[in-house]
PDB file of C-alpha atoms in Angstrom:
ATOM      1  CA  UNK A   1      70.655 -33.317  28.471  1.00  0.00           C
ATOM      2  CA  UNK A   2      69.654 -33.603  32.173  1.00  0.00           C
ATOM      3  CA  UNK A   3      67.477 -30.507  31.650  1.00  0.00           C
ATOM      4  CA  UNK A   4      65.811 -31.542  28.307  1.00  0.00           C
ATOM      5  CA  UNK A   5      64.480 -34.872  30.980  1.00  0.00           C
ATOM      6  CA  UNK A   6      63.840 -32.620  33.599  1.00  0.00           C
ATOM      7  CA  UNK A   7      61.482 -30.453  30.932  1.00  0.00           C
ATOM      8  CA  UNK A   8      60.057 -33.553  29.513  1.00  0.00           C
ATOM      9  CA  UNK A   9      59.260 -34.830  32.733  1.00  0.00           C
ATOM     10  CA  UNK A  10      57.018 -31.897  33.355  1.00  0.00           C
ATOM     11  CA  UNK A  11      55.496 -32.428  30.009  1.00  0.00           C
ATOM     12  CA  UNK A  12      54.807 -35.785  30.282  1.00  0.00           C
ATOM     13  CA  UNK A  13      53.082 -34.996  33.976  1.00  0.00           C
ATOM     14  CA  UNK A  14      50.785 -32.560  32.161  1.00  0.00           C
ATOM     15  CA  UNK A  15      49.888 -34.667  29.909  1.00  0.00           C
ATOM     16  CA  UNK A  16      49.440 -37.475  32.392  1.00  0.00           C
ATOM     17  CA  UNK A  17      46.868 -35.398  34.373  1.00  0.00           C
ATOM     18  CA  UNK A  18      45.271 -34.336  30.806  1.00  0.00           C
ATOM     19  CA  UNK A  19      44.741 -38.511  30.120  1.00  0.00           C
ATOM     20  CA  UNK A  20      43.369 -38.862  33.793  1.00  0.00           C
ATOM     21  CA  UNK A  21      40.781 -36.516  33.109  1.00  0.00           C
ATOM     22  CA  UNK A  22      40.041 -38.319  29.716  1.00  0.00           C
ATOM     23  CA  UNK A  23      39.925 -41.846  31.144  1.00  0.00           C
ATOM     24  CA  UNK A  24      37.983 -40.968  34.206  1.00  0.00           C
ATOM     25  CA  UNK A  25      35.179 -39.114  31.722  1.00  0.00           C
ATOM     26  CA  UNK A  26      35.471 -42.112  29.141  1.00  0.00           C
ATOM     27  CA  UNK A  27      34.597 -44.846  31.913  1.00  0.00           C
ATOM     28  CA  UNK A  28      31.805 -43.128  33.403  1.00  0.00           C
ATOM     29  CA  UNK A  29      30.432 -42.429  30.024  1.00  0.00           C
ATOM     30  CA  UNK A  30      30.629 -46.222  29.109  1.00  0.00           C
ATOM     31  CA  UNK A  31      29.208 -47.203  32.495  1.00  0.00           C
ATOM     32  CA  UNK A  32      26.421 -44.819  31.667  1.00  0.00           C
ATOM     33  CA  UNK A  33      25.803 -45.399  27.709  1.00  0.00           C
ATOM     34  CA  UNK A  34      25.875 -41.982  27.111  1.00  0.00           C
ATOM     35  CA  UNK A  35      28.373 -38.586  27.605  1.00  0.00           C
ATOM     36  CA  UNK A  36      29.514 -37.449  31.379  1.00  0.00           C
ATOM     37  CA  UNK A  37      31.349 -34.897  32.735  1.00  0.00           C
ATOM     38  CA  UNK A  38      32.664 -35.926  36.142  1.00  0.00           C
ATOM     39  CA  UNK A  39      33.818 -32.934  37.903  1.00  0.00           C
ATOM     40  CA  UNK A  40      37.371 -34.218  38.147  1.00  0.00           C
ATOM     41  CA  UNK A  41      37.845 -33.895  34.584  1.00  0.00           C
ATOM     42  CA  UNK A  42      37.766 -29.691  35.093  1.00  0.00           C
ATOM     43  CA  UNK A  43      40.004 -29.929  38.235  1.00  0.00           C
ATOM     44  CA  UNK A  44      42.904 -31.756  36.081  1.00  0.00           C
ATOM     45  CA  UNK A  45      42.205 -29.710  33.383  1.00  0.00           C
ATOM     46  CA  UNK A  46      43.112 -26.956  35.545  1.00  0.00           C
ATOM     47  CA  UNK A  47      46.278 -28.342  36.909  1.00  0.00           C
ATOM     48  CA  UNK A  48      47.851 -30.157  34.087  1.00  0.00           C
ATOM     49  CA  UNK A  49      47.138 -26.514  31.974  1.00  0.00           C
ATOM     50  CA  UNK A  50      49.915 -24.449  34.481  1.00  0.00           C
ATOM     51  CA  UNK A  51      52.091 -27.267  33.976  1.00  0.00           C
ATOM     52  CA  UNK A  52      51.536 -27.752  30.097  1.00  0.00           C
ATOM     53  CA  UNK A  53      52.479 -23.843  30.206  1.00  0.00           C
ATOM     54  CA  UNK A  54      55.257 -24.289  31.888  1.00  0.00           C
ATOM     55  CA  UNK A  55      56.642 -26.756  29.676  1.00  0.00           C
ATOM     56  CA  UNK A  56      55.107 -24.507  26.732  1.00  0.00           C
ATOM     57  CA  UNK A  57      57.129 -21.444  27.981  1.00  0.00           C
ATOM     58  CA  UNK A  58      60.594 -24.087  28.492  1.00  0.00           C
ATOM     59  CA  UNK A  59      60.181 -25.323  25.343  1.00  0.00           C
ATOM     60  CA  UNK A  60      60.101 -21.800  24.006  1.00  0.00           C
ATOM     61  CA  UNK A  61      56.801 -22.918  22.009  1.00  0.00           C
ATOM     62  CA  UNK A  62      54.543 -20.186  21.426  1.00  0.00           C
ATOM     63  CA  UNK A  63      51.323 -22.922  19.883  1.00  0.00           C
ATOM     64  CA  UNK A  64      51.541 -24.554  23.248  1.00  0.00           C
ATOM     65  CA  UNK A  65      51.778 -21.386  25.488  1.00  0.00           C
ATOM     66  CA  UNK A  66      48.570 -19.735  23.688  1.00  0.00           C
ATOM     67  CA  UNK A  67      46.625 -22.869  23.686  1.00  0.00           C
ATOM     68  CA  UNK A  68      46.600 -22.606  28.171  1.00  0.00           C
ATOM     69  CA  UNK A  69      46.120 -19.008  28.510  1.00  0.00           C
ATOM     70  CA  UNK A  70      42.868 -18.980  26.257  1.00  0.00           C
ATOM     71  CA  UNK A  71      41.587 -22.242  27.585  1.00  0.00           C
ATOM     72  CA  UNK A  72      42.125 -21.481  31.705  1.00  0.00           C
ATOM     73  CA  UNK A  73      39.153 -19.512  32.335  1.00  0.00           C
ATOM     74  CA  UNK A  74      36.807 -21.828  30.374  1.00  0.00           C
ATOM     75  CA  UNK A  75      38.044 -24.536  33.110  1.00  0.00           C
ATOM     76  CA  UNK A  76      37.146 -22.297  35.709  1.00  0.00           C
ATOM     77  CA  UNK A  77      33.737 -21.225  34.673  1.00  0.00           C
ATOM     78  CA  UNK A  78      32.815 -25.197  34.210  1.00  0.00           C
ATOM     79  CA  UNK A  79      34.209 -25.863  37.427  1.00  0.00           C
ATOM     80  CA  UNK A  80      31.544 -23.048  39.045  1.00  0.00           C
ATOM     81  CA  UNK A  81      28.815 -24.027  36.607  1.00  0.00           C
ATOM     82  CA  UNK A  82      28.752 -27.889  38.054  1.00  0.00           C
ATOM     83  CA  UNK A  83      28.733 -25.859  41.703  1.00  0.00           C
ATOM     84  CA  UNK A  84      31.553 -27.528  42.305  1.00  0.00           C
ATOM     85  CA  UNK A  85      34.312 -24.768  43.125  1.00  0.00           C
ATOM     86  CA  UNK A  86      32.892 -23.769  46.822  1.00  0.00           C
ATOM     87  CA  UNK A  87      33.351 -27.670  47.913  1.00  0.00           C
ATOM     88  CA  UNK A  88      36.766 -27.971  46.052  1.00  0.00           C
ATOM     89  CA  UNK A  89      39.584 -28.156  48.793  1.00  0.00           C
ATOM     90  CA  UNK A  90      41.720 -24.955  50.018  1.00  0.00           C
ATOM     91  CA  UNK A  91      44.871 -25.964  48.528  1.00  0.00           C
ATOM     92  CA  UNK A  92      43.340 -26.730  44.912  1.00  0.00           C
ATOM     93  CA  UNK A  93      41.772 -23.067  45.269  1.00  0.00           C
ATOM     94  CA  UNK A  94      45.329 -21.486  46.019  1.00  0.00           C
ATOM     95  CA  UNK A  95      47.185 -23.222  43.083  1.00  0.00           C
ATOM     96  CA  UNK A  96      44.638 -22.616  40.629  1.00  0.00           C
ATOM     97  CA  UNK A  97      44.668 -18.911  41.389  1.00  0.00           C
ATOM     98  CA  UNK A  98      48.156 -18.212  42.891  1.00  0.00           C
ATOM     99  CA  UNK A  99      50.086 -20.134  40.273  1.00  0.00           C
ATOM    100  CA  UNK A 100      49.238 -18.258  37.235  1.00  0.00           C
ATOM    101  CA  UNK A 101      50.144 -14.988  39.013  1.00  0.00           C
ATOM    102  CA  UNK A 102      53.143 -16.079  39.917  1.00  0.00           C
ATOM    103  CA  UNK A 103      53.885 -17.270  36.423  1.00  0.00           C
ATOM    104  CA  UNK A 104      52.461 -13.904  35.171  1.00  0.00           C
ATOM    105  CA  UNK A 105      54.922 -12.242  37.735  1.00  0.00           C
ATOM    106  CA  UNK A 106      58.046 -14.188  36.929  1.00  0.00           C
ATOM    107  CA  UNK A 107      57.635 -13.747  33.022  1.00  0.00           C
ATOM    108  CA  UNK A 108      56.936  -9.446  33.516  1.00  0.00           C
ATOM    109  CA  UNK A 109      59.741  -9.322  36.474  1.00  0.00           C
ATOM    110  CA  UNK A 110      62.152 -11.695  35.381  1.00  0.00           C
ATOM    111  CA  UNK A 111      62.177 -13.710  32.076  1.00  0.00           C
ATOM    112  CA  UNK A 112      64.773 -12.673  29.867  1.00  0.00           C
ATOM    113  CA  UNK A 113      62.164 -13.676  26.833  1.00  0.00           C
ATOM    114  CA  UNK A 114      60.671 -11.248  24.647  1.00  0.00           C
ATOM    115  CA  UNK A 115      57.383 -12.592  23.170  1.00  0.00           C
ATOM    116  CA  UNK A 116      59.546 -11.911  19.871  1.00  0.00           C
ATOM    117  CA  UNK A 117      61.957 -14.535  20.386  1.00  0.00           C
ATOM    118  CA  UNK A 118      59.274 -17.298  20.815  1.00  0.00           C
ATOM    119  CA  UNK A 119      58.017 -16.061  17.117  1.00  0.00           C
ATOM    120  CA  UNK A 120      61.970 -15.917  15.597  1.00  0.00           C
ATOM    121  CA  UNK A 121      62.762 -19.169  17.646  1.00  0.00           C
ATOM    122  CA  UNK A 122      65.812 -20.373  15.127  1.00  0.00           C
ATOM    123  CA  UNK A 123      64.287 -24.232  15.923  1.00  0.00           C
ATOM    124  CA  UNK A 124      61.008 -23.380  14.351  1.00  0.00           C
ATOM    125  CA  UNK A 125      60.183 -22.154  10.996  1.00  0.00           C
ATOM    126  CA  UNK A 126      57.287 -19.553  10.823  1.00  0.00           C
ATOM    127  CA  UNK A 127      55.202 -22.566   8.908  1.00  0.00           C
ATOM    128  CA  UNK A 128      55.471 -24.393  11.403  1.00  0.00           C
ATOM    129  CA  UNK A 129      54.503 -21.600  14.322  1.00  0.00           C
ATOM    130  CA  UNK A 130      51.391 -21.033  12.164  1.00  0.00           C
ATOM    131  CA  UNK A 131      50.305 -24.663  12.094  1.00  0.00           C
ATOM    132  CA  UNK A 132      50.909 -25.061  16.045  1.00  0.00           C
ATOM    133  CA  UNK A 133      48.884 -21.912  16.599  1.00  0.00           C
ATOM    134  CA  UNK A 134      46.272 -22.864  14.043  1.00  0.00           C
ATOM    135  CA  UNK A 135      46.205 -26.296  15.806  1.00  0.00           C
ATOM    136  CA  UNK A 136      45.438 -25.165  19.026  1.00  0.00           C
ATOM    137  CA  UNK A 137      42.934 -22.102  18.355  1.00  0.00           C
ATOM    138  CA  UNK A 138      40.672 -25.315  16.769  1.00  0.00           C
ATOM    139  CA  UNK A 139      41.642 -27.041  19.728  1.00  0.00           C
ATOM    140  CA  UNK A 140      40.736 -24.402  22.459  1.00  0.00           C
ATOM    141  CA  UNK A 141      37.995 -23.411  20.261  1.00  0.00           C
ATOM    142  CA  UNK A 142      36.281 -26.591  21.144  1.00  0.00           C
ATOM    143  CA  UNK A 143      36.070 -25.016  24.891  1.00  0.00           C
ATOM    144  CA  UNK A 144      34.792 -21.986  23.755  1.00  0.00           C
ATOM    145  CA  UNK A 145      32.040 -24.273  22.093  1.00  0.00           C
ATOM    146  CA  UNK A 146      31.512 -26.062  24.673  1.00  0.00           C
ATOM    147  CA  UNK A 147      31.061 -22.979  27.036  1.00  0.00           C
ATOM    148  CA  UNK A 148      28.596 -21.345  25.275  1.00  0.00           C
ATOM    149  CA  UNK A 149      26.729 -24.308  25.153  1.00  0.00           C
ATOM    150  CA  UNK A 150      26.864 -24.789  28.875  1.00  0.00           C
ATOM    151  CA  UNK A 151      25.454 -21.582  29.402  1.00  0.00           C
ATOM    152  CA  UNK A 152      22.846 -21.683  26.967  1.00  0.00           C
ATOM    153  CA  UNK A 153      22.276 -24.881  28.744  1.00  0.00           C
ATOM    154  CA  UNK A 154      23.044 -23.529  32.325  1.00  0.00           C
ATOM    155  CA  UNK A 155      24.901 -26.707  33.032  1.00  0.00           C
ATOM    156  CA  UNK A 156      27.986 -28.244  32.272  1.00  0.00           C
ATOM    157  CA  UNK A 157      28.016 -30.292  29.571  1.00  0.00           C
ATOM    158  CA  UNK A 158      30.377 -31.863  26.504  1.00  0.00           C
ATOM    159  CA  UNK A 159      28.198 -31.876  23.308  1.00  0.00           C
ATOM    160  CA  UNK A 160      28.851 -33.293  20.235  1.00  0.00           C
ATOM    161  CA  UNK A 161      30.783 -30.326  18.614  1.00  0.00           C
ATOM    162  CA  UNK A 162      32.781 -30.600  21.303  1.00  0.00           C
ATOM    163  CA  UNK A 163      34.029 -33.821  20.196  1.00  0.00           C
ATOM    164  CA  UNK A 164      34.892 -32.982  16.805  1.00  0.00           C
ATOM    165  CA  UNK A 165      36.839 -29.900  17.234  1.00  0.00           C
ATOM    166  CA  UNK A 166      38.727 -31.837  19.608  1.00  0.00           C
ATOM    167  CA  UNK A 167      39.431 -34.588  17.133  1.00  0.00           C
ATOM    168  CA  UNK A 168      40.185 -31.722  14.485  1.00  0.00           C
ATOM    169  CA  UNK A 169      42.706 -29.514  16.507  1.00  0.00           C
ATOM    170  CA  UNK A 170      44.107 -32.670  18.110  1.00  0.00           C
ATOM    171  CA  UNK A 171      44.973 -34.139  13.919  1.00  0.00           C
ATOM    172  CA  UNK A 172      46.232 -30.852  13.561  1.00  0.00           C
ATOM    173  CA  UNK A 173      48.158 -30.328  16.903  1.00  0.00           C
ATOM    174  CA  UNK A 174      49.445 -34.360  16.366  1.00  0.00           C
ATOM    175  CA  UNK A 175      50.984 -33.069  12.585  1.00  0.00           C
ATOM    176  CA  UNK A 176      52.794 -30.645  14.576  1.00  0.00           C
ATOM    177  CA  UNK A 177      54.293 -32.601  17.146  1.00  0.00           C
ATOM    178  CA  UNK A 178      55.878 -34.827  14.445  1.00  0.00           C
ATOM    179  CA  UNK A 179      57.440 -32.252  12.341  1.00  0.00           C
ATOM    180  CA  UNK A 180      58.365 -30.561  16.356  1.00  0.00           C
ATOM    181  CA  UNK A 181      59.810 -33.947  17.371  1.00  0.00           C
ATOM    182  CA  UNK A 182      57.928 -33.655  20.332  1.00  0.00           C
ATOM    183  CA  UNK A 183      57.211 -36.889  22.254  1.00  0.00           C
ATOM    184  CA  UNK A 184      54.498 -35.370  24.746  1.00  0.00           C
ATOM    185  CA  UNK A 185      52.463 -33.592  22.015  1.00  0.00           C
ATOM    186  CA  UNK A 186      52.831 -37.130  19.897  1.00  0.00           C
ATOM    187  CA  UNK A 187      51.766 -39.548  22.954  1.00  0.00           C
ATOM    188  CA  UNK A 188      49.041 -37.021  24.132  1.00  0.00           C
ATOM    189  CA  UNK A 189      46.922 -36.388  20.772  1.00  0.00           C
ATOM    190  CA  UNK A 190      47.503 -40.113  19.547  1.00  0.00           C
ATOM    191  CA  UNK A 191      45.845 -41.619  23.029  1.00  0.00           C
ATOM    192  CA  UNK A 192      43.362 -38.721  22.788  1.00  0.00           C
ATOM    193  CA  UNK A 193      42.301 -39.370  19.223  1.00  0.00           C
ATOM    194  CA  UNK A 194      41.037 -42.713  20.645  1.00  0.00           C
ATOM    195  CA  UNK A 195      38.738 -41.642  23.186  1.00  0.00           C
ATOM    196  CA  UNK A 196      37.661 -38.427  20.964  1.00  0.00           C
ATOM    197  CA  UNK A 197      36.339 -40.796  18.217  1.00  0.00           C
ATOM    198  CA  UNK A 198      35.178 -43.319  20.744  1.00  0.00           C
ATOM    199  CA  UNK A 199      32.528 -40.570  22.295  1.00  0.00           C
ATOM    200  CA  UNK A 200      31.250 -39.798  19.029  1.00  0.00           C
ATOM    201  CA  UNK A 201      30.254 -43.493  18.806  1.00  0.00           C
ATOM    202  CA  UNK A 202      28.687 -43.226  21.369  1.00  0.00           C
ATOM    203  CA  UNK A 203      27.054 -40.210  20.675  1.00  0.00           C
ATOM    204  CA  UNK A 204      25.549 -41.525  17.597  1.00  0.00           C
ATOM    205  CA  UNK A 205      24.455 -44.493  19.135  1.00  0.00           C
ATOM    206  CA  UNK A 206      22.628 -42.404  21.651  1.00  0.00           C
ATOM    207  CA  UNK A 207      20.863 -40.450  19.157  1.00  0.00           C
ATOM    208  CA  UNK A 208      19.983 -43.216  17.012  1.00  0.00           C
TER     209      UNK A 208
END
């Protein structure tokens, strides 16, 4: 029991830095009437993804594992298109490239886990893999969106699309989490939903 709180905790701390990053881009997109992308919300994003793997990997849930590995680099490459990485502090640089090494290092050198038991995990049912996975490819996919648009753009941005993939994998990801019993997926996606369908208000009120 004390280890399911300890693994929650870590969870909920993810998630926590996840909702930072959303509140911090929702304000300064109400201040301004229109979508921003403060550069905190890609340093969070970042940091709450190694720990949101972590929990992933404790949880022995493969959806939640594959969502942060395809979605780190995208982080990254926003971070260095807003020319923000070269200012960003020394000890932000070492976590965000030490810690997935180490991670990397501990699951080749010393997990006992095969990537087969997170597939044959006896407290999920295939269905329910495939939804979770499904869930967060739409998810992530709304980063891979989004960074092709930046580029096109050559800046950092969060268009529209953006928005609705994240409303769709998060609908998806939140059916999941209640069939999972999982308290951090449920809190995360529900609070999320919010400010997801809030910014295409205010999307459409821009363009109107």
């Amino acid at each position: 029991m004390r280890n399911d709180w300890i693994i929650y905790g870590i969870g909920f701390f993810a998630q926590m830095l996840f909702s930072t990053r959303l509140i911090t881009q929702w304000l300064l997109s109400e201040k301004a009437k229109k979508i921003k992308t403060p550069t905190l919300y890609w340093k969070l994003s970042l940091l709450a993804a190694i720990l949101l793997f972590i929990y992933g990997y404790l949880r022995e849930d493969l959806p939640i594992m594959i969502g942060q590995i395809l979605i780190y680099g995208v982080y990254f490459r926003n971070l260095k298109l807003q020319e923000e990485w070269k200012s960003s502090r020394l000890i932000f640089k070492i976590t965000v490239f030490l810690a997935p090494v180490l991670i990397a290092g501990y699951l080749l050198l010393y997990s006992q886990k095969q990537w087969s038991d997170f597939l044959q995990n006896e407290n999920i049912a295939l269905w329910l893999i495939i939804l979770g996975i499904i869930g967060q490819l739409v998810y992530t996919g709304r980063f891979i969106y989004q960074w092709i648009y930046s580029e096109k753009h050559n800046k950092s941005s969060l268009p529209k699309g953006f928005w609705i993939l994240s409303l769709s994998g998060s609908a998806l990801i939140f059916t999941y989490a209640i069939f999972r019993k999982d308290p951090v997926l449920l809190a995360a996606h529900f609070f999320g939903s919010m400010v997801y369908i809030r910014n295409l208000f205010l999307i459409k009120k821009n363009n109107n």
